[in-house]
Coordinates of N, CA and C in Angstrom, one line a residue:
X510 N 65.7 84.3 -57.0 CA 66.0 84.2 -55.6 C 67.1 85.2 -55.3
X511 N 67.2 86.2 -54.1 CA 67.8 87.2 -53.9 C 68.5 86.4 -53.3
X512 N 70.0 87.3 -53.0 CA 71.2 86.6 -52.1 C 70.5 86.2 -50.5
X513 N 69.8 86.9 -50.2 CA 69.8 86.7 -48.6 C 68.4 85.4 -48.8
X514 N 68.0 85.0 -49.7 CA 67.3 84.1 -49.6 C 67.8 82.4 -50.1
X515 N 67.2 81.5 -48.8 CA 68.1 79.8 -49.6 C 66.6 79.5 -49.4
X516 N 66.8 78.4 -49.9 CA 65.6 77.1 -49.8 C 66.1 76.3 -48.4
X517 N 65.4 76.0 -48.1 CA 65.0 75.2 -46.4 C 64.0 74.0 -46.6
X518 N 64.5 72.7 -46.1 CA 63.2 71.8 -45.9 C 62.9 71.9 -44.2
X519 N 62.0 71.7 -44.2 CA 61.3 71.9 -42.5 C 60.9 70.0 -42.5
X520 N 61.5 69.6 -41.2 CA 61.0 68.1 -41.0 C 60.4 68.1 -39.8
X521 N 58.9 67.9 -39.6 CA 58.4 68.0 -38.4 C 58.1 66.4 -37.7
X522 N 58.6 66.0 -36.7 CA 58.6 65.0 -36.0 C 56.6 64.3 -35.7
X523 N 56.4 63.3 -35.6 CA 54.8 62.9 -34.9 C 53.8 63.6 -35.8
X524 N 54.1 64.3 -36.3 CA 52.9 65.0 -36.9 C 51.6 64.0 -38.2
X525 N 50.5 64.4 -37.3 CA 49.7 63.4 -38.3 C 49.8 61.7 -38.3
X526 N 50.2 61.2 -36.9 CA 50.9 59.9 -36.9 C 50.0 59.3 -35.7
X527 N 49.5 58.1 -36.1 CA 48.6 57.5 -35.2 C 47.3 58.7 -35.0
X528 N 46.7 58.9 -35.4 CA 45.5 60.0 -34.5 C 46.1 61.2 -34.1
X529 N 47.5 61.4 -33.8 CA 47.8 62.3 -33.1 C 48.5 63.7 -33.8
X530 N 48.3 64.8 -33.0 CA 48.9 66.0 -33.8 C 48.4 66.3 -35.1
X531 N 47.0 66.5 -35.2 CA 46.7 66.6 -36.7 C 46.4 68.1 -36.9
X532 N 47.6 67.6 -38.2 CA 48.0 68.9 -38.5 C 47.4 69.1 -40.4
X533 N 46.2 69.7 -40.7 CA 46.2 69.7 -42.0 C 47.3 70.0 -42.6
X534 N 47.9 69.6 -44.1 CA 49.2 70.1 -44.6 C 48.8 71.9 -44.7
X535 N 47.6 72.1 -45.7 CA 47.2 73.1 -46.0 C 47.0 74.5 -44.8
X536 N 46.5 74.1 -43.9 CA 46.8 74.9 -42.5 C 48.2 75.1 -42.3
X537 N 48.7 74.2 -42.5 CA 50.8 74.0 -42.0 C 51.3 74.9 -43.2
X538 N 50.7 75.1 -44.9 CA 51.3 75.5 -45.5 C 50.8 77.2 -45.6
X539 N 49.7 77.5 -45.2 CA 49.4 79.2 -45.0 C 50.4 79.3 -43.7
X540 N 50.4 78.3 -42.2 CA 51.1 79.3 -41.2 C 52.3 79.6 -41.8
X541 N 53.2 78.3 -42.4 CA 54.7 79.0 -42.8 C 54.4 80.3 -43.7
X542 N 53.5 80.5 -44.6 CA 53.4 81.4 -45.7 C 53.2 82.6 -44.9
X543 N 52.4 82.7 -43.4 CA 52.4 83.4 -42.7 C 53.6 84.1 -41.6
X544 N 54.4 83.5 -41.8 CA 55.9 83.7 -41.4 C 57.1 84.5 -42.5
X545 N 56.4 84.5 -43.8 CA 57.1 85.0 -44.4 C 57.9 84.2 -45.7
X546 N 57.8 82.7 -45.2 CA 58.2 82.0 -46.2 C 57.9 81.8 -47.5
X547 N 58.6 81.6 -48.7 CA 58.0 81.8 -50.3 C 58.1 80.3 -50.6
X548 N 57.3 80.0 -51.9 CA 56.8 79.1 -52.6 C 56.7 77.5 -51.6
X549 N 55.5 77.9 -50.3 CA 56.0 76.7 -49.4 C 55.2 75.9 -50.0
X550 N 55.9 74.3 -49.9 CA 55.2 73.0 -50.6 C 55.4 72.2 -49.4
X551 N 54.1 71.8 -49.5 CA 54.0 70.2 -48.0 C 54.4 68.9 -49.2
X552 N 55.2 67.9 -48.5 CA 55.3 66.6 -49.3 C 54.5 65.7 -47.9
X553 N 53.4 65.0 -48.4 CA 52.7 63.6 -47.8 C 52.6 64.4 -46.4
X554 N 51.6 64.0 -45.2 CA 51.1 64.6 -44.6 C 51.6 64.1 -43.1
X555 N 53.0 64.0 -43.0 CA 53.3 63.9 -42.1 C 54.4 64.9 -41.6
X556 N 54.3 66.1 -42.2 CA 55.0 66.8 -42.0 C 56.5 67.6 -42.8
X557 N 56.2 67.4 -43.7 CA 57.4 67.9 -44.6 C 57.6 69.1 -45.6
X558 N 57.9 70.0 -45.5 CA 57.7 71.6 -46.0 C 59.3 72.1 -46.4
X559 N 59.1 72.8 -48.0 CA 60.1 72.8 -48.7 C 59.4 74.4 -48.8
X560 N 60.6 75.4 -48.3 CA 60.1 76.8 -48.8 C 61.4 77.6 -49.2
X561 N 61.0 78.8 -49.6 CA 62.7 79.8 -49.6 C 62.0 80.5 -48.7
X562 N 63.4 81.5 -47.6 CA 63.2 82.1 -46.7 C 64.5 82.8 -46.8
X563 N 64.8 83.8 -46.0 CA 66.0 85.1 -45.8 C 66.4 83.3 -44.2
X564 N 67.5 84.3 -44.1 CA 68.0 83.7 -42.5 C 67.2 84.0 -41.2
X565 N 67.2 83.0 -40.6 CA 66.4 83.3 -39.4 C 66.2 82.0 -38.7
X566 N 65.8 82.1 -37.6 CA 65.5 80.3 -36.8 C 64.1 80.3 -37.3
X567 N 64.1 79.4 -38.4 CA 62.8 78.9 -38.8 C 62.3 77.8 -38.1
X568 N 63.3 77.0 -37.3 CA 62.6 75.6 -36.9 C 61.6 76.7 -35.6
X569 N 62.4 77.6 -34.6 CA 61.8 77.9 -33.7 C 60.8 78.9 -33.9
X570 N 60.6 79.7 -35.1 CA 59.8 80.5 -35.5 C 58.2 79.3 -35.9
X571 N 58.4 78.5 -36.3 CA 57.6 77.3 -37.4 C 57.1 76.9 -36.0
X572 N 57.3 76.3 -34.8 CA 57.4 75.8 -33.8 C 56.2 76.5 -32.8
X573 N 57.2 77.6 -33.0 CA 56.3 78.6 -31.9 C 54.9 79.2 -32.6
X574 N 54.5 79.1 -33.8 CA 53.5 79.4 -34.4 C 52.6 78.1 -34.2
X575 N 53.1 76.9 -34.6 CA 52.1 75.7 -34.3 C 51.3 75.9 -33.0
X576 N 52.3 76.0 -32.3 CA 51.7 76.1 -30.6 C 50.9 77.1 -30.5
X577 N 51.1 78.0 -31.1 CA 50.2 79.6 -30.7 C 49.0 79.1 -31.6
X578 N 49.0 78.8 -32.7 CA 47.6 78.6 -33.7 C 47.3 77.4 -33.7
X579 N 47.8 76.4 -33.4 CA 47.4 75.2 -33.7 C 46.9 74.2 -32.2
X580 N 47.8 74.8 -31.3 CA 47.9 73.6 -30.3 C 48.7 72.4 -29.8
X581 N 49.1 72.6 -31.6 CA 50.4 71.7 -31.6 C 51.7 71.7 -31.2
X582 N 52.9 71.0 -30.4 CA 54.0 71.3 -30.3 C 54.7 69.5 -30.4
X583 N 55.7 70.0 -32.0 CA 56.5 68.7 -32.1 C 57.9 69.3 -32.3
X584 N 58.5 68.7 -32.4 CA 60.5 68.7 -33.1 C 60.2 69.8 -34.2
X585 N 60.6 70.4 -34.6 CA 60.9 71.0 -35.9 C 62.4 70.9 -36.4
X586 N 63.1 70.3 -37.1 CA 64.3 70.4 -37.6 C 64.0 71.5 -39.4
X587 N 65.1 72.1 -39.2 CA 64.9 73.3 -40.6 C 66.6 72.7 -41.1
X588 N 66.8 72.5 -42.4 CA 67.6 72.1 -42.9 C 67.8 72.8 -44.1
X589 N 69.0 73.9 -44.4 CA 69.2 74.3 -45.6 C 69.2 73.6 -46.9
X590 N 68.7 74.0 -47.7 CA 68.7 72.7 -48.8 C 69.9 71.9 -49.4
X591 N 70.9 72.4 -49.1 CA 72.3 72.3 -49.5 C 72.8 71.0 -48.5
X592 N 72.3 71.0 -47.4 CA 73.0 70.1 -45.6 C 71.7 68.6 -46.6
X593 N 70.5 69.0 -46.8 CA 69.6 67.8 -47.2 C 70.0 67.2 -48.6
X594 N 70.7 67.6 -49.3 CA 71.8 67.6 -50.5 C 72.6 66.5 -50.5
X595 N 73.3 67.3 -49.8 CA 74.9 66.1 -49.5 C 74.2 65.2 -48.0
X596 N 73.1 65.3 -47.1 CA 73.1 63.7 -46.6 C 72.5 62.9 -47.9
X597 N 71.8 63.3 -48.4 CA 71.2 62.2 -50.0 C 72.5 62.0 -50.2
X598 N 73.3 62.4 -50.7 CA 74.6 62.2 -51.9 C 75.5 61.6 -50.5
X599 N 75.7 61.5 -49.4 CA 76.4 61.1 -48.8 C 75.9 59.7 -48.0
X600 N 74.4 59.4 -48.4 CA 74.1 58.4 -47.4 C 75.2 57.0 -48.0
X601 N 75.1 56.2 -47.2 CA 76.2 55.1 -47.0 C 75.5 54.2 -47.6
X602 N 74.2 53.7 -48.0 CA 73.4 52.7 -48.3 C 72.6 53.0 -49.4
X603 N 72.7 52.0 -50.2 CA 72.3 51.8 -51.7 C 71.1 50.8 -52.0
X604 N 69.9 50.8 -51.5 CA 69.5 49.7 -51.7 C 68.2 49.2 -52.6
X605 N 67.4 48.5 -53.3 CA 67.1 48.5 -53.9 C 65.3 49.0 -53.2
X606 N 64.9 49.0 -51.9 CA 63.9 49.3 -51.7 C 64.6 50.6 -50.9
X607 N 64.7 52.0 -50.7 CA 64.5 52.9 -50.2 C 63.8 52.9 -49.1
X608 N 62.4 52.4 -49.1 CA 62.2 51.9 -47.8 C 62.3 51.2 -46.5
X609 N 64.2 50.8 -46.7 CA 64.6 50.1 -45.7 C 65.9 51.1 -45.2
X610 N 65.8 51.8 -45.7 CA 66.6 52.8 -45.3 C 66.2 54.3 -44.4
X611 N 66.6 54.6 -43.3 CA 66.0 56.0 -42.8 C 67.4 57.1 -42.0
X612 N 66.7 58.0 -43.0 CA 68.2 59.0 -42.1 C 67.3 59.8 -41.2
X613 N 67.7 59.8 -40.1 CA 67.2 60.8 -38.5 C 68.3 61.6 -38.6
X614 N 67.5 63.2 -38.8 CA 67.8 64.5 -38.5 C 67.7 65.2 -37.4
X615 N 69.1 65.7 -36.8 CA 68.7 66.8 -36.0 C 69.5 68.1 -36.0
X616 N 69.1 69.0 -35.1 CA 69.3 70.2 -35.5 C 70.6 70.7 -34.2
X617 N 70.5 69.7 -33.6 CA 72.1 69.8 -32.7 C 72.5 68.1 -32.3
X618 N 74.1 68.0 -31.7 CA 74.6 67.0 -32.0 C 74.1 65.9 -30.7
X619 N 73.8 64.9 -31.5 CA 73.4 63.7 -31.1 C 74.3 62.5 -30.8
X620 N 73.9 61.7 -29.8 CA 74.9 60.2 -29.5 C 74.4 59.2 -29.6
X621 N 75.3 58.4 -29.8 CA 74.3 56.7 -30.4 C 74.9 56.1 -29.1
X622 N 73.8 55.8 -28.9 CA 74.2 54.1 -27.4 C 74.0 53.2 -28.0
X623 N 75.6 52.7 -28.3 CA 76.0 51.1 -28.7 C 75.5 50.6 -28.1
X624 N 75.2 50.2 -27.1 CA 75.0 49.1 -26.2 C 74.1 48.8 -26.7
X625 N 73.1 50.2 -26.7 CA 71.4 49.4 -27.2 C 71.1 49.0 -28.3
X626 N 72.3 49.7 -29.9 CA 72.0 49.2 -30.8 C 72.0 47.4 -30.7
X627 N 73.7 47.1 -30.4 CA 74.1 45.7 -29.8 C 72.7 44.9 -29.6
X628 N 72.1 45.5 -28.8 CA 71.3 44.5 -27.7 C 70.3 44.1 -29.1
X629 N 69.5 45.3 -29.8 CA 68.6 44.8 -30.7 C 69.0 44.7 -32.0
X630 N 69.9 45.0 -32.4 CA 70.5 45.1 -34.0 C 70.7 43.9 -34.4
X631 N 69.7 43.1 -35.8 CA 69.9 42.4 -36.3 C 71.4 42.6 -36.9
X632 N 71.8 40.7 -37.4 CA 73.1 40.8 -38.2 C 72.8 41.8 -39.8
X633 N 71.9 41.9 -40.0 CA 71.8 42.0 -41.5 C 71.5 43.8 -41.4
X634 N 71.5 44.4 -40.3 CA 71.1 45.8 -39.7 C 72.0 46.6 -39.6
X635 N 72.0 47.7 -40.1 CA 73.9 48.4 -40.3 C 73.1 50.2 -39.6
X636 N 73.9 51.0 -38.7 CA 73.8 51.9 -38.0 C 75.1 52.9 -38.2
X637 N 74.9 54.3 -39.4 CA 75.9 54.9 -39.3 C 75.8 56.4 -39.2
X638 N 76.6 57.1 -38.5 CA 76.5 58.6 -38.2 C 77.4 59.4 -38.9
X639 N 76.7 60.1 -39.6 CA 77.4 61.3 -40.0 C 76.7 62.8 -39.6
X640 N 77.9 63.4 -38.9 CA 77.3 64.5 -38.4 C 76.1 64.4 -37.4
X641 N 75.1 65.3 -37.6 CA 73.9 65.6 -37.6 C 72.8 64.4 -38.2
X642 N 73.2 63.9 -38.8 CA 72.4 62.5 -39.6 C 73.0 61.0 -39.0
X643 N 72.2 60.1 -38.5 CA 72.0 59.0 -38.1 C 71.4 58.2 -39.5
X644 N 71.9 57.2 -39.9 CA 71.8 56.4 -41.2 C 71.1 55.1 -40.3
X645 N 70.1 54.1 -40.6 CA 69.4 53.0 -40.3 C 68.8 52.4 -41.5
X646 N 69.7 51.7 -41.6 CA 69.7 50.4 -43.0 C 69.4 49.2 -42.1
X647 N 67.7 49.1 -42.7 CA 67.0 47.6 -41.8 C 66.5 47.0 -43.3
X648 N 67.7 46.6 -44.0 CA 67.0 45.1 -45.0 C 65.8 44.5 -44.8
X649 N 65.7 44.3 -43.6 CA 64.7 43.2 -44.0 C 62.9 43.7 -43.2
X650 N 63.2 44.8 -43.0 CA 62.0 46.0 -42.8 C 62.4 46.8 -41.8
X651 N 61.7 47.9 -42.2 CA 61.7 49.0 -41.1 C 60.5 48.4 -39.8
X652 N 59.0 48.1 -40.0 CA 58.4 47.6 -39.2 C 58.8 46.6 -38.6
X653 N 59.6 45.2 -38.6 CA 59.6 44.8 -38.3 C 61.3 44.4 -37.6
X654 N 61.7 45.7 -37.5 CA 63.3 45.4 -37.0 C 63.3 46.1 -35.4
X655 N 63.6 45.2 -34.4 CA 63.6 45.4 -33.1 C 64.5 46.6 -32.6
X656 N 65.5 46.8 -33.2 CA 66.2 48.4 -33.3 C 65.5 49.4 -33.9
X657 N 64.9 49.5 -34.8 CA 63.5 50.3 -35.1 C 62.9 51.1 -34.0
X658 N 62.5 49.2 -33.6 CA 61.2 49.5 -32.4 C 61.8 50.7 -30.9
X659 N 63.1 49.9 -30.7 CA 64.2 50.6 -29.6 C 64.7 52.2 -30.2
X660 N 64.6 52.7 -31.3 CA 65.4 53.7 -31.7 C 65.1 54.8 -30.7
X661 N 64.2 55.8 -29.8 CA 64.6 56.6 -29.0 C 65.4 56.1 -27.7
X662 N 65.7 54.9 -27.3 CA 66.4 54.5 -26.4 C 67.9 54.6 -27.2
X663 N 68.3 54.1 -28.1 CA 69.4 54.3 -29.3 C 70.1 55.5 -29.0
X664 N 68.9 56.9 -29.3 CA 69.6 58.1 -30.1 C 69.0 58.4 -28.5
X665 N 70.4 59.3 -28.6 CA 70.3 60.5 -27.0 C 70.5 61.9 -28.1
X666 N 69.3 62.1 -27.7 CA 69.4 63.4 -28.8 C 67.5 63.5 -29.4
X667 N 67.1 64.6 -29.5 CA 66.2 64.9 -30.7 C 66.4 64.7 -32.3
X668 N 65.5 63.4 -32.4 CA 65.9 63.6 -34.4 C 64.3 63.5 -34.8
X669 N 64.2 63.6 -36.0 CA 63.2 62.9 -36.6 C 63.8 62.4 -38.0
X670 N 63.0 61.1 -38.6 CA 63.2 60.2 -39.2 C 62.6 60.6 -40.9
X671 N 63.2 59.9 -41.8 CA 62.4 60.1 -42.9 C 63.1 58.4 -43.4
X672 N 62.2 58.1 -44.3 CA 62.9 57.0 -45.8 C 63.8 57.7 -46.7
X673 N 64.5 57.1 -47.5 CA 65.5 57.0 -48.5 C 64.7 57.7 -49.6
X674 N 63.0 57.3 -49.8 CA 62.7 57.6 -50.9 C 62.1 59.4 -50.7
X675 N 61.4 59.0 -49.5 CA 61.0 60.7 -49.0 C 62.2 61.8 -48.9
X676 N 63.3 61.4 -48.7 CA 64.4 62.1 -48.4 C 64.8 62.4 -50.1
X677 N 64.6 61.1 -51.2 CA 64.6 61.8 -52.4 C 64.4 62.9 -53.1
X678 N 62.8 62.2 -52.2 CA 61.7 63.2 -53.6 C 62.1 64.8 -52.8
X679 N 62.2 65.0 -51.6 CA 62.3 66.3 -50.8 C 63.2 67.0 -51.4
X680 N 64.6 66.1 -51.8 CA 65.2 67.3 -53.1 C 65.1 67.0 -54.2
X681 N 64.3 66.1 -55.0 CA 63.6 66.8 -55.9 C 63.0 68.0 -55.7
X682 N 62.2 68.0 -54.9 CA 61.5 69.5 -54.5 C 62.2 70.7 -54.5
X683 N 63.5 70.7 -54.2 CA 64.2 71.4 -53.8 C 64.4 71.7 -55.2
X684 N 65.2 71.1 -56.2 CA 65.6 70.8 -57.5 C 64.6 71.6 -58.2
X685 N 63.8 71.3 -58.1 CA 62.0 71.3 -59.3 C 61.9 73.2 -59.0

């Protein structure tokens, strides 16, 4: 890898969710390769792409190519691999299902409305921000926790969401 090049995870919001925005990974992985990006890998088909790249606005480069070729337009958050690193190593919650845990990404700074967590946050439901990363630790499920259900009333801000465990394996990717 040359100096001017890092690894980048790309997290695309909605994609492939419910019927909507269907995006093959395989189509998603020639456009990035078509932008220039090296060794790009899709994880699970909602959107998640681990490539090396020089500097540049990849989210709005990634973004503006979906829309031009695809039709599609969602969030794109681009995360150096280093920033996806230390939130793994820094998340606040340890728990034995990964799937009850989700860190929301974004690519500029976001605000949490107490009020609304308040209103729906079970006792057993913990909400914490670091930086750019929003932490949501729901014990006792992600489907079925009413702050879940409320989260873009919550976050004033663009994020998109991943699990504990997808947020793993993504740097493994990075790692591998």
């Amino acid at each position: 890898m040359s100096d001017l090049e890092k690894t980048y995870v790309a997290l695309l919001r909605g994609v492939n969710v419910g019927g909507n925005n269907k995006v093959p990974m395989a189509d998603l992985r020639a456009l990035a390769g078509g932008l220039g990006w090296q060794d790009v890998c899709s994880y699970i088909a909602s959107g998640n792409l681990v490539f090396r790249a020089g500097v540049g606005d990849h989210a709005g480069d990634l973004r503006d190519a979906m829309v031009k070729q695809m039709g599609v337009d969602v969030l794109v958050v681009v995360l150096e691999g280093a920033a996806l690193r230390a939130a793994l190593a820094g998340c606040p919650f340890a728990p034995d299902d990964m799937r009850v845990v989700h860190g929301f990404f974004s690519a500029a700074p976001v605000a949490i409305d107490q009020s609304v967590v308040e209103t729906y946050r079970a006792a057993s439901e913990s909400v914490v921000q670091q930086g750019h990363v929003i932490w949501l630790h729901t014990p006792d499920g992600f489907g079925t926790s009413k702050l879940a259900g409320k989260w873009t009333r919550a976050v004033k801000g663009d994020v998109t969401g991943r699990n504990l465990r997808t947020i793993k394996t993504l740097v493994e990717m990075l790692d591998g």
